[in-house]
XYZ file of C-alpha atoms in Angstrom:
751
model
C 42.009 0.152 -11.328
C 43.949 1.403 -8.295
C 44.626 4.738 -10.000
C 40.937 5.122 -10.876
C 39.980 4.371 -7.255
C 42.405 7.037 -6.062
C 40.969 9.494 -8.578
C 37.415 8.871 -7.349
C 38.515 9.238 -3.726
C 40.332 12.469 -4.557
C 37.246 13.822 -6.306
C 35.088 13.028 -3.258
C 37.583 14.868 -1.055
C 37.520 17.902 -3.335
C 33.706 17.904 -3.285
C 33.759 17.742 0.504
C 36.103 20.746 0.585
C 34.014 22.804 -1.859
C 30.664 21.979 -0.191
C 31.503 21.250 3.461
C 28.069 22.333 4.706
C 26.255 20.080 2.251
C 28.379 17.055 3.127
C 27.917 17.762 6.847
C 24.137 17.938 6.486
C 24.083 14.794 4.357
C 25.959 12.810 7.023
C 23.680 14.251 9.698
C 20.552 13.226 7.742
C 21.817 9.674 7.246
C 22.685 9.369 10.935
C 19.270 10.657 12.035
C 17.578 8.194 9.700
C 19.556 5.328 11.249
C 18.726 6.380 14.819
C 15.037 6.817 13.940
C 14.952 3.251 12.583
C 16.716 1.977 15.705
C 14.165 3.910 17.847
C 16.234 4.055 21.083
C 14.531 4.845 24.358
C 15.126 7.894 26.578
C 18.254 6.207 27.934
C 20.022 7.152 24.665
C 20.016 10.814 25.773
C 23.020 10.040 27.996
C 25.115 10.125 24.801
C 24.138 13.744 24.051
C 26.549 15.448 26.515
C 29.367 13.245 25.196
C 28.617 14.216 21.580
C 28.382 17.924 22.447
C 31.658 17.771 24.394
C 33.449 16.053 21.520
C 32.006 18.643 19.153
C 33.400 21.564 21.101
C 36.790 19.830 21.391
C 36.894 19.403 17.599
C 35.827 22.957 16.748
C 39.334 24.428 16.668
C 41.234 21.823 14.619
C 38.343 20.100 12.776
C 35.694 22.780 12.567
C 33.279 20.954 10.246
C 33.400 17.746 12.298
C 32.722 19.696 15.488
C 29.730 21.491 13.976
C 28.400 18.148 12.681
C 28.580 16.551 16.146
C 26.881 19.509 17.858
C 24.086 19.779 15.258
C 23.495 16.031 15.328
C 23.362 16.002 19.137
C 20.704 18.748 19.165
C 18.554 17.088 16.506
C 19.006 13.670 18.130
C 17.705 15.103 21.408
C 14.571 16.391 19.660
C 14.100 13.097 17.796
C 14.435 10.925 20.908
C 12.045 13.162 22.840
C 9.459 12.978 20.047
C 9.847 9.205 19.806
C 9.321 8.790 23.542
C 6.281 11.069 23.475
C 4.773 9.233 20.501
C 5.281 5.748 21.909
C 4.383 6.640 25.467
C 4.887 4.031 28.153
C 4.324 0.312 27.859
C 1.440 0.626 30.292
C -2.176 1.504 29.582
C -2.346 5.300 29.549
C -4.678 8.084 28.431
C -3.927 10.042 25.257
C -5.454 13.520 25.443
C -5.199 15.845 22.439
C -6.610 17.190 19.182
C -7.200 15.000 16.119
C -5.271 16.685 13.298
C -5.423 13.906 10.708
C -6.435 10.323 10.064
C -6.072 7.513 7.556
C -8.977 5.919 5.716
C -10.343 2.819 7.508
C -8.543 -0.344 6.439
C -9.993 -3.770 5.730
C -10.342 -4.373 9.462
C -12.312 -1.133 9.874
C -9.627 0.486 12.047
C -8.093 3.872 11.295
C -4.833 5.532 12.286
C -5.449 8.819 14.058
C -2.825 11.568 14.248
C -3.305 13.231 17.631
C -1.533 16.439 18.654
C -0.850 16.203 22.395
C 1.008 18.484 24.776
C 4.140 16.356 24.314
C 4.039 16.027 20.502
C 2.341 13.983 17.777
C 1.026 10.511 18.629
C -0.324 7.894 16.227
C -3.255 5.860 17.592
C -5.115 2.943 16.002
C -8.797 3.529 16.649
C -12.015 1.628 15.808
C -13.721 4.898 14.824
C -12.777 8.320 13.452
C -13.918 11.451 15.305
C -14.218 14.721 13.331
C -10.897 16.424 12.640
C -10.221 19.148 15.201
C -12.011 17.297 18.000
C -10.419 17.347 21.435
C -10.463 13.690 22.475
C -9.369 11.363 25.218
C -8.477 7.721 24.566
C -7.371 4.827 26.749
C -4.414 3.341 24.853
C -1.688 0.731 25.081
C 1.581 0.322 23.198
C 1.538 -1.554 19.862
C 4.853 -1.564 17.970
C 5.539 2.070 16.987
C 1.987 3.344 17.603
C -0.665 3.295 20.335
C -3.802 1.146 20.264
C -7.259 1.944 21.637
C -9.895 -0.790 21.810
C -12.697 1.671 22.548
C -14.087 4.593 20.587
C -12.469 7.933 21.518
C -14.304 10.173 23.944
C -14.925 13.622 22.426
C -14.237 16.235 25.106
C -14.760 19.234 22.856
C -16.213 19.540 19.351
C -14.143 21.104 16.547
C -14.001 24.912 16.578
C -15.257 27.039 13.694
C -11.938 26.855 11.802
C -11.924 23.056 11.820
C -15.604 22.968 10.899
C -14.852 25.239 7.939
C -12.107 22.831 6.890
C -14.478 19.840 7.062
C -17.163 21.672 5.063
C -14.541 22.670 2.491
C -13.438 19.065 1.936
C -17.037 17.867 1.631
C -17.819 20.689 -0.819
C -14.951 19.638 -3.081
C -16.123 16.011 -2.951
C -19.692 17.052 -3.796
C -18.634 19.243 -6.737
C -16.268 16.580 -8.086
C -18.721 13.668 -7.886
C -21.310 15.802 -9.657
C -19.297 15.234 -12.854
C -20.717 11.692 -12.924
C -17.568 9.834 -14.045
C -14.551 8.154 -12.446
C -12.461 11.344 -12.566
C -14.796 12.859 -9.978
C -13.857 10.086 -7.552
C -10.127 10.663 -8.103
C -10.004 14.475 -7.865
C -10.714 14.807 -4.082
C -7.920 12.322 -3.381
C -5.507 14.070 -5.701
C -6.246 17.529 -4.252
C -6.964 16.998 -0.527
C -6.229 13.300 0.103
C -9.912 12.274 0.326
C -9.700 8.737 -1.136
C -13.031 7.464 0.188
C -14.889 7.918 -3.146
C -12.346 5.698 -4.959
C -13.355 2.074 -5.434
C -11.040 -0.895 -4.967
C -10.507 -1.498 -8.688
C -9.442 2.092 -9.312
C -6.934 1.889 -6.475
C -5.565 -1.397 -7.781
C -5.231 -0.133 -11.355
C -3.306 2.873 -10.042
C -1.086 0.604 -7.948
C -0.308 -1.812 -10.787
C 1.015 0.973 -13.050
C 2.747 2.872 -10.211
C 0.314 5.798 -10.152
C -0.580 5.427 -6.465
C 1.204 8.709 -5.733
C -1.487 10.438 -7.805
C -4.475 8.774 -6.135
C -3.756 10.710 -2.928
C -1.918 13.927 -2.113
C 1.793 13.530 -2.765
C 4.843 15.742 -2.818
C 4.222 16.604 -6.474
C 0.747 17.994 -5.724
C 1.950 20.088 -2.807
C 4.921 21.234 -4.902
C 2.617 22.373 -7.714
C 0.542 24.435 -5.280
C 3.442 25.980 -3.358
C 5.523 26.646 -6.488
C 2.491 28.106 -8.241
C 1.873 30.519 -5.372
C 5.549 31.525 -5.306
C 5.704 32.046 -9.071
C 2.498 34.079 -8.934
C 4.163 36.281 -6.322
C 7.128 36.564 -8.692
C 4.854 37.866 -11.444
C 3.861 40.594 -9.006
C 7.571 41.594 -8.826
C 8.190 39.988 -5.434
C 11.792 39.296 -4.456
C 13.320 35.840 -3.776
C 12.600 35.914 -0.034
C 9.001 37.006 -0.551
C 8.484 34.295 -3.181
C 9.804 31.645 -0.806
C 7.681 33.007 2.074
C 4.516 32.963 -0.041
C 5.261 29.423 -1.237
C 5.917 28.131 2.293
C 2.828 29.806 3.808
C 0.639 28.444 0.998
C 2.114 25.004 1.624
C 1.313 25.187 5.358
C -2.277 26.305 4.700
C -2.717 23.569 2.104
C -1.463 20.893 4.498
C -3.964 22.143 7.097
C -6.779 21.374 4.655
C -5.246 18.009 3.716
C -4.507 16.945 7.299
C -1.374 16.716 9.408
C -0.880 12.959 9.157
C 2.722 11.838 8.497
C 2.193 11.361 4.744
C 1.039 14.965 4.319
C 3.896 16.279 6.474
C 6.335 14.283 4.343
C 4.816 15.683 1.140
C 5.001 19.224 2.521
C 8.643 18.783 3.482
C 9.618 17.631 0.004
C 7.560 20.441 -1.558
C 9.247 23.089 0.574
C 12.659 21.656 -0.374
C 11.872 21.949 -4.081
C 10.368 25.413 -3.591
C 13.506 26.647 -1.831
C 15.714 25.437 -4.674
C 13.622 26.812 -7.529
C 12.115 29.970 -6.006
C 15.354 31.108 -4.394
C 16.822 31.587 -7.888
C 20.292 30.084 -7.327
C 22.987 30.370 -4.694
C 21.697 27.414 -2.681
C 22.863 23.809 -2.713
C 20.183 21.193 -3.507
C 22.098 18.681 -1.362
C 21.939 21.043 1.604
C 18.213 21.691 1.099
C 17.336 17.998 0.767
C 19.486 17.000 3.722
C 18.102 19.802 5.906
C 14.535 18.795 5.033
C 15.204 15.155 5.919
C 16.875 16.200 9.192
C 13.949 18.391 10.263
C 11.299 15.837 9.275
C 13.041 12.916 10.973
C 13.600 14.982 14.116
C 9.992 16.152 14.463
C 8.225 13.083 12.989
C 10.597 10.121 13.529
C 7.920 7.597 12.455
C 8.597 8.681 8.856
C 11.882 6.758 8.911
C 10.042 3.452 8.453
C 7.506 4.866 5.990
C 7.806 3.540 2.454
C 6.204 6.729 1.170
C 8.958 8.791 2.793
C 11.666 6.648 1.178
C 9.974 6.992 -2.222
C 9.625 10.753 -1.770
C 13.289 11.213 -0.897
C 14.498 8.948 -3.703
C 12.272 10.465 -6.401
C 12.868 14.060 -5.295
C 16.627 13.523 -5.197
C 16.578 11.934 -8.649
C 14.522 14.795 -10.087
C 16.720 17.472 -8.483
C 20.104 15.956 -9.361
C 19.722 13.657 -12.355
C 17.048 15.369 -14.449
C 18.949 18.697 -14.934
C 22.035 16.842 -16.231
C 20.009 14.787 -18.712
C 18.018 17.837 -19.790
C 21.187 19.799 -20.552
C 22.580 16.954 -22.638
C 19.351 16.257 -24.534
C 18.603 19.932 -25.125
C 21.891 20.216 -27.021
C 21.286 17.031 -29.025
C 17.554 17.679 -29.648
C 17.450 21.432 -30.078
C 14.276 21.252 -32.209
C 12.237 19.581 -29.417
C 10.711 21.936 -26.800
C 12.243 21.604 -23.346
C 8.811 21.059 -21.758
C 8.247 17.969 -23.946
C 11.632 16.541 -22.978
C 10.890 17.244 -19.297
C 7.469 15.552 -19.520
C 9.179 12.378 -20.750
C 12.336 12.453 -18.645
C 10.916 13.343 -15.201
C 8.529 10.339 -14.830
C 11.122 8.017 -16.380
C 13.883 9.041 -13.966
C 11.565 9.050 -10.934
C 10.126 5.632 -11.840
C 13.525 4.030 -12.396
C 14.946 5.504 -9.191
C 12.008 4.157 -7.158
C 12.001 0.672 -8.741
C 14.286 -1.032 -6.145
C 12.033 0.276 -3.357
C 8.821 -0.666 -5.179
C 9.872 -4.282 -5.794
C 10.778 -4.565 -2.108
C 7.141 -3.695 -1.265
C 5.480 -5.736 -3.999
C 7.732 -8.150 -5.953
C 6.201 -7.284 -9.311
C 7.426 -5.101 -12.125
C 5.216 -3.367 -14.674
C 6.281 -2.911 -18.286
C 3.848 -0.045 -18.732
C 4.522 1.920 -15.532
C 6.801 4.461 -17.174
C 4.419 4.901 -20.118
C 1.483 5.318 -17.733
C 3.359 7.932 -15.705
C 4.378 9.797 -18.865
C 0.812 9.778 -20.232
C -0.751 10.768 -16.902
C 1.807 13.452 -16.007
C 0.405 16.186 -18.317
C -3.000 15.882 -16.625
C -1.691 16.103 -13.032
C -0.744 19.783 -13.264
C -4.101 21.097 -14.571
C -6.097 18.737 -12.335
C -4.238 19.932 -9.239
C -4.482 23.621 -10.157
C -8.174 23.424 -11.089
C -8.971 21.427 -7.952
C -7.080 23.918 -5.808
C -8.860 26.805 -7.534
C -12.212 25.158 -6.775
C -11.039 24.739 -3.192
C -10.161 28.441 -2.902
C -13.501 29.549 -4.376
C -15.422 27.201 -2.095
C -13.390 28.276 0.946
C -14.141 31.946 0.372
C -17.757 31.144 -0.473
C -18.228 29.207 2.774
C -17.384 32.301 4.826
C -20.269 34.169 3.225
C -19.002 35.757 -0.012
C -21.938 35.395 -2.435
C -21.557 33.620 -5.763
C -18.212 31.922 -5.122
C -19.735 28.577 -4.135
C -21.333 28.515 -7.564
C -18.031 29.549 -9.174
C -16.330 26.516 -7.556
C -18.359 24.139 -9.741
C -16.681 24.893 -13.091
C -13.022 24.317 -12.030
C -14.094 21.169 -10.155
C -15.803 19.858 -13.301
C -12.786 20.671 -15.473
C -10.403 19.199 -12.896
C -12.488 16.008 -12.779
C -12.195 15.782 -16.562
C -8.386 15.895 -16.283
C -8.545 13.307 -13.505
C -10.711 11.094 -15.747
C -7.803 10.949 -18.208
C -5.505 9.713 -15.422
C -8.007 7.001 -14.408
C -8.443 5.964 -18.064
C -4.659 5.701 -18.551
C -4.331 3.572 -15.397
C -7.201 1.291 -16.441
C -5.922 0.730 -19.983
C -2.268 0.221 -18.996
C -3.191 -2.098 -16.078
C -5.144 -4.289 -18.512
C -2.283 -4.682 -20.996
C -0.131 -7.854 -21.064
C 2.919 -7.487 -18.854
C 1.363 -4.860 -16.610
C 2.327 -6.849 -13.492
C 5.162 -9.323 -14.059
C 6.514 -11.394 -11.187
C 9.901 -10.436 -9.792
C 12.098 -12.315 -7.274
C 11.161 -11.615 -3.678
C 13.284 -9.438 -1.341
C 16.075 -9.230 -0.473
C 17.434 -10.784 -3.680
C 14.812 -9.108 -5.843
C 15.642 -5.708 -4.383
C 19.377 -6.216 -4.854
C 18.800 -7.419 -8.425
C 16.689 -4.348 -9.225
C 19.329 -2.041 -7.723
C 22.139 -3.729 -9.655
C 20.217 -3.578 -12.929
C 19.386 0.083 -12.311
C 23.087 0.885 -11.838
C 23.941 -1.084 -14.985
C 21.257 0.754 -16.989
C 22.447 4.129 -15.684
C 26.013 3.300 -16.704
C 24.887 2.247 -20.182
C 22.776 5.349 -20.723
C 25.583 7.578 -19.473
C 27.938 6.014 -22.013
C 25.378 6.545 -24.767
C 24.871 10.188 -23.803
C 28.648 10.645 -24.021
C 28.574 8.958 -27.469
C 30.464 5.875 -26.301
C 29.565 2.734 -28.296
C 30.151 0.587 -25.212
C 26.810 1.857 -23.950
C 24.872 -0.288 -26.470
C 26.024 -3.733 -25.208
C 25.651 -2.550 -21.604
C 22.003 -1.556 -22.164
C 21.329 -4.792 -24.101
C 22.887 -6.813 -21.256
C 20.667 -4.973 -18.753
C 17.547 -5.776 -20.794
C 18.502 -9.454 -21.107
C 19.178 -9.811 -17.371
C 15.855 -8.115 -16.591
C 14.016 -10.553 -18.880
C 15.845 -13.470 -17.249
C 14.748 -12.344 -13.776
C 11.132 -12.046 -14.946
C 11.147 -15.494 -16.590
C 12.735 -17.191 -13.570
C 10.381 -15.536 -11.073
C 7.139 -15.796 -13.045
C 4.092 -17.607 -11.698
C 3.103 -20.687 -13.721
C -0.570 -20.644 -14.828
C -2.658 -23.816 -14.382
C -3.427 -26.187 -17.263
C -6.810 -25.892 -18.959
C -8.261 -29.012 -17.305
C -7.984 -27.816 -13.696
C -10.926 -28.639 -11.415
C -10.232 -26.619 -8.287
C -7.718 -23.943 -7.343
C -6.698 -22.983 -3.831
C -5.737 -19.369 -4.441
C -2.736 -17.640 -2.903
C -4.427 -14.679 -1.175
C -1.996 -14.223 1.704
C -3.239 -14.840 5.236
C -6.766 -15.800 4.251
C -8.752 -18.306 2.208
C -10.115 -18.412 -1.334
C -11.034 -21.576 -3.233
C -12.127 -21.523 -6.890
C -14.199 -24.342 -8.433
C -14.262 -24.730 -12.204
C -17.895 -25.100 -13.352
C -17.053 -25.057 -17.062
C -17.868 -22.544 -19.822
C -15.902 -19.769 -18.098
C -18.034 -20.136 -14.940
C -16.720 -20.627 -11.419
C -17.746 -20.836 -7.786
C -15.533 -18.893 -5.381
C -15.574 -20.043 -1.763
C -14.271 -17.112 0.305
C -12.147 -14.319 -1.123
C -9.332 -13.392 1.243
C -8.956 -9.862 2.610
C -7.561 -8.026 -0.425
C -9.550 -7.877 -3.706
C -6.496 -8.093 -5.970
C -5.234 -11.658 -5.263
C -8.633 -13.265 -5.831
C -9.017 -11.200 -9.014
C -5.638 -12.507 -10.217
C -6.679 -16.075 -9.364
C -9.892 -15.714 -11.380
C -7.899 -14.301 -14.297
C -5.512 -17.266 -14.169
C -8.493 -19.605 -14.198
C -10.099 -17.674 -17.083
C -13.372 -17.246 -15.184
C -15.876 -14.642 -16.403
C -19.115 -15.546 -14.568
C -18.997 -16.070 -10.829
C -21.046 -17.448 -7.959
C -19.705 -16.599 -4.502
C -19.938 -18.563 -1.252
C -18.835 -16.917 1.996
C -18.080 -19.364 4.813
C -18.203 -16.634 7.465
C -17.546 -12.915 7.610
C -14.062 -12.663 9.055
C -12.147 -10.102 6.973
C -9.588 -12.680 5.776
C -12.440 -14.694 4.229
C -14.828 -12.039 2.933
C -13.328 -8.522 2.716
C -11.914 -9.060 -0.794
C -15.268 -9.908 -2.391
C -15.032 -6.855 -4.696
C -12.227 -8.612 -6.616
C -14.716 -11.219 -7.871
C -16.708 -8.493 -9.664
C -13.865 -6.748 -11.521
C -14.708 -7.171 -15.236
C -16.994 -10.076 -14.294
C -20.611 -10.770 -13.395
C -21.459 -12.028 -9.897
C -24.710 -13.990 -10.114
C -25.386 -15.652 -6.769
C -24.210 -15.297 -3.169
C -24.275 -18.485 -1.087
C -24.285 -18.016 2.683
C -25.463 -19.912 5.723
C -29.188 -19.469 6.408
C -28.136 -18.340 9.894
C -26.698 -15.056 8.523
C -29.033 -14.292 5.607
C -30.363 -11.145 7.293
C -26.979 -9.840 8.480
C -25.571 -6.421 7.611
C -22.631 -8.023 5.811
C -24.901 -9.920 3.427
C -26.985 -6.815 2.750
C -23.848 -4.781 1.990
C -22.603 -7.319 -0.583
C -26.026 -7.587 -2.219
C -26.363 -3.796 -2.459
C -22.852 -3.519 -3.894
C -23.058 -6.363 -6.426
C -26.760 -7.063 -7.037
C -26.180 -10.792 -6.435
C -29.037 -13.166 -5.640
C -28.807 -14.641 -2.119
C -28.907 -18.451 -1.842
C -29.331 -19.596 1.796
C -27.732 -22.941 2.664
C -28.350 -25.256 5.595
C -26.662 -28.335 6.972
C -27.686 -31.447 5.072
C -28.519 -29.625 1.838
C -27.001 -30.841 -1.426
C -26.495 -28.369 -4.266
C -25.685 -28.996 -7.922
C -23.621 -26.369 -9.737
C -22.317 -27.064 -13.221
C -21.737 -30.759 -12.581
C -20.187 -30.204 -9.137
C -22.093 -31.875 -6.287
C -21.785 -29.752 -3.147
C -22.840 -31.014 0.304
C -23.271 -28.572 3.186
C -21.873 -30.322 6.289
C -21.937 -27.375 8.740
C -23.314 -25.304 10.518
C -26.609 -26.571 11.938
C -29.559 -24.149 11.832
C -29.851 -21.721 14.736
C -32.966 -21.008 16.687
C -34.590 -17.574 16.452
C -33.240 -16.738 19.899
C -29.687 -17.776 18.956
C -29.814 -15.653 15.797
C -31.048 -12.655 17.770
C -28.283 -12.903 20.355
C -25.650 -13.354 17.605
C -26.963 -10.276 15.779
C -26.905 -8.215 18.978
C -23.334 -9.180 19.819
C -22.166 -8.586 16.231
C -19.488 -11.226 16.837
C -18.130 -13.246 13.906
C -17.662 -16.809 15.125
C -15.348 -19.333 13.475
C -17.565 -22.171 14.697
C -20.371 -20.919 12.419
C -18.278 -21.373 9.248
C -19.749 -23.147 6.255
C -18.150 -26.550 5.631
C -18.566 -27.796 2.047
C -17.745 -31.201 0.573
C -17.467 -31.153 -3.225
C -17.445 -34.019 -5.733
C -16.512 -33.199 -9.317
C -15.476 -35.527 -12.156
C -14.295 -38.178 -9.734
C -12.393 -35.712 -7.508
C -13.618 -35.012 -3.971
C -12.388 -32.260 -1.681
C -13.337 -30.551 1.569
C -13.441 -26.792 2.207
C -13.871 -26.432 6.002
C -13.639 -22.664 6.668
C -12.378 -21.862 10.172
C -14.181 -24.483 12.279
C -12.393 -25.493 15.461
C -11.770 -28.729 17.357
C -15.332 -29.310 18.634
C -16.979 -28.697 15.253
C -14.376 -30.815 13.482
C -15.035 -33.726 15.838
C -18.791 -33.557 15.165
C -18.342 -33.357 11.374
C -15.867 -36.271 11.484
C -18.532 -38.669 12.778
C -20.326 -38.735 9.414
C -17.587 -37.579 7.069
C -16.858 -39.572 3.916
C -13.196 -39.659 2.842
C -11.992 -37.080 0.303
C -9.080 -36.795 -2.097
C -8.043 -33.284 -1.076
C -8.364 -31.619 2.332
C -7.860 -27.891 2.861
C -6.655 -27.293 6.417
C -9.253 -25.654 8.686
C -8.377 -22.176 9.979
C -5.103 -21.853 8.032
C -3.435 -24.664 9.996
C -4.390 -23.569 13.502
C -3.645 -25.855 16.447
C -7.364 -25.733 17.353
C -7.998 -29.061 15.604
C -9.263 -32.594 16.014
C -7.046 -35.436 14.768
C -10.223 -37.489 14.236
C -11.313 -34.985 11.571
C -8.081 -35.382 9.579
C -8.212 -39.172 9.982
C -11.824 -39.349 8.789
C -11.006 -37.189 5.766
C -8.259 -39.637 4.725
C -6.973 -37.174 2.134
C -4.382 -38.016 -0.518
C -3.307 -34.368 -0.700
C -3.328 -31.600 1.902
C -3.343 -27.860 1.241
C -2.897 -25.029 3.749
C -4.095 -21.582 2.683
C -1.853 -19.264 4.663
C 0.237 -16.110 4.407
C 2.554 -14.037 6.560
C 0.998 -13.814 10.027
C 1.709 -13.400 13.734
C -0.487 -16.323 14.852
C 2.034 -19.068 14.172
C -0.023 -20.549 11.314
C 0.445 -23.230 10.203
C 1.389 -25.006 13.430
C 3.558 -28.153 13.378
C 0.637 -30.067 14.915
C -1.643 -29.139 12.008
C 0.964 -30.170 9.444
C 1.524 -33.516 11.181
C -2.228 -34.164 11.358
C -2.389 -34.771 7.592
C -0.220 -37.875 7.978
C 2.235 -39.166 5.335
C 0.750 -37.319 2.338
C 2.009 -34.290 0.382
C 1.015 -31.032 2.114
C 1.298 -27.786 0.121
C 1.331 -24.280 1.596
C 0.148 -21.348 -0.522
C 2.698 -19.007 1.063
C 5.483 -21.268 -0.232
C 3.930 -22.753 -3.380
C 1.627 -19.996 -4.597
C -1.767 -20.937 -6.011
C -2.374 -24.712 -6.022
C -4.358 -26.142 -8.959
C -5.795 -29.656 -8.570
C -6.759 -31.932 -11.469
C -8.413 -35.330 -11.841
C -6.999 -38.148 -9.684
C -5.639 -35.535 -7.196
C -2.824 -34.478 -9.517
C -1.665 -30.921 -8.853
C 0.490 -28.042 -10.035
C 1.734 -24.996 -8.142
C 2.323 -21.391 -9.117
C 5.893 -21.469 -7.776
C 8.400 -24.263 -7.423
C 8.256 -25.677 -3.904
C 8.502 -28.834 -1.854
C 5.608 -30.223 0.163
C 6.096 -29.808 3.910
C 5.864 -33.587 4.401
C 8.902 -34.235 2.203
């Protein structure tokens, strides 16, 4: 073992001697990544003169070390300056610049603007999105690694003609794609220019489940296809290596301008340029040096990428494709000489990229999909033609928009054909996401991540032995498969028994309660913020026909309503009579076609044998409704409070009511078997309410949050009864006589 260790160390030393520049750049990239994650303030610049001085002292005897220190000091200076400019001061300050990119609005309605200022690029969370290219001014304050503006940006100057052309070009591609009339038309604008607005929530979730999210928006592969295609086209015109690289890089820059200069697009462009340099240069260049240089430049100019999961995935997948794929291809091409190289590449590239990214993916979402590799392999052949056809439509439309006759019409055919290719990708994602084992539970980080990394290393070792015709590879691969299955079985979520009556769904920091009405019917009270968890909960409960009750329209109670309609029928929408005419109710009705059922305090409803009493809120006067509509404020005190009796089990679903409302409800409240904590266990509570409920079981619907939910006071208020938290126990299913089961093994907080 000692001799083998010495041999490995000697080999590393020989590699460092043969490729000193590559090793130097690799160390520099890793160091810059670490400093970007640490995000030091301007005070860290005092170390720069020391590093430069040490570098010059080392130049004579240790030349490579000296160069490394000097290069790192220069890049570190740029990185620290950009970080300071992006974060600004801790005080409230004005951000004045040009909007060069933005994210799609999230569930809260806020977007992340990328603003080019005189001091660099700044990321600002904004309640609205001005047109790209607008010169704006915003009053902002510091929020973690970005700035926050509570007011809409002030537009000082409208976009110039170039930016207007860009906006028209993006809208033209969307229009031509959606004209195809199928789901591929919604995917193509995202795949080509990052316009994901036409994609619905189910499409996005299907793509996420089978690890095709990188296709739903512009990624490094799309930019690589465009830049490599332009460079290869220049090569067909007998251009030399430098000209090919120049054409590829310039095409990449122009393409990113159309996509937008947000960090994700800059990251994709960086990876694309790295690949283009390696393949268009035609040899004589080290892939390690190119990758390391790209990472150094990106992390110096856009340090926020260091904490971006997309950046990590891009680096990992690109490195795996550049270093691992050629070795495997050479081996397999010799063994499988009858199989075309392009077929082998189509199978190997997604497999290697998917396996390399698995430890990172399970750190984001502790699930593993059995069909992810198959989905990537099936979708991969359609990505190339979809991207090329979409880009061709973009070029035709761009030239047509400047006045060349006929080209706007010519843009329709490639957009239609590209949408057809994109339809195949959507169909693959939908079918694979619906197969058993598409999303299997995996242990949570950090142990889940370490387990995935260890299993990946074990699998790589086994496959390497098999490629070298070593029989030891078979038991190693079998052991890897067995350990993977063991991790899945240990970490899996337990489904409820068939006789469940009510389920308090694990939807993160939010609320969703599912009542079993029999015959595959259910009543969902609130949905959480994300559509996927409530969809999973309905699947676990085997519910096909749904009624929906929304207690109030906070995002963590209502924004995930789309998940109740995925492969199901939503029949009725129950809301307080006080909000029947609100914009939120109209939006849900227009989206789902549900029938609105207004409820008022004192009303008793019968649904499939469940007796539901509406305990809160009282009806508002016309004047109160008008003032609430004008303010647009969502108030917790207006939450629906429902008491349900079903087959001898009684339970209370109290929304987000606070101390005053709880005290009023407590005066006439009959005891219940199960009490769901109001407002996720907030300290805004009345002990009288918990005492009047007299519950035998307490449940707190809560997830990761910065509010301190659930508070110790809320947990103590239940008294000496079992109290289950969904963040610890998963989904809680309750049966007759207040018996319960949980999705994950846990202890009640009262024990």
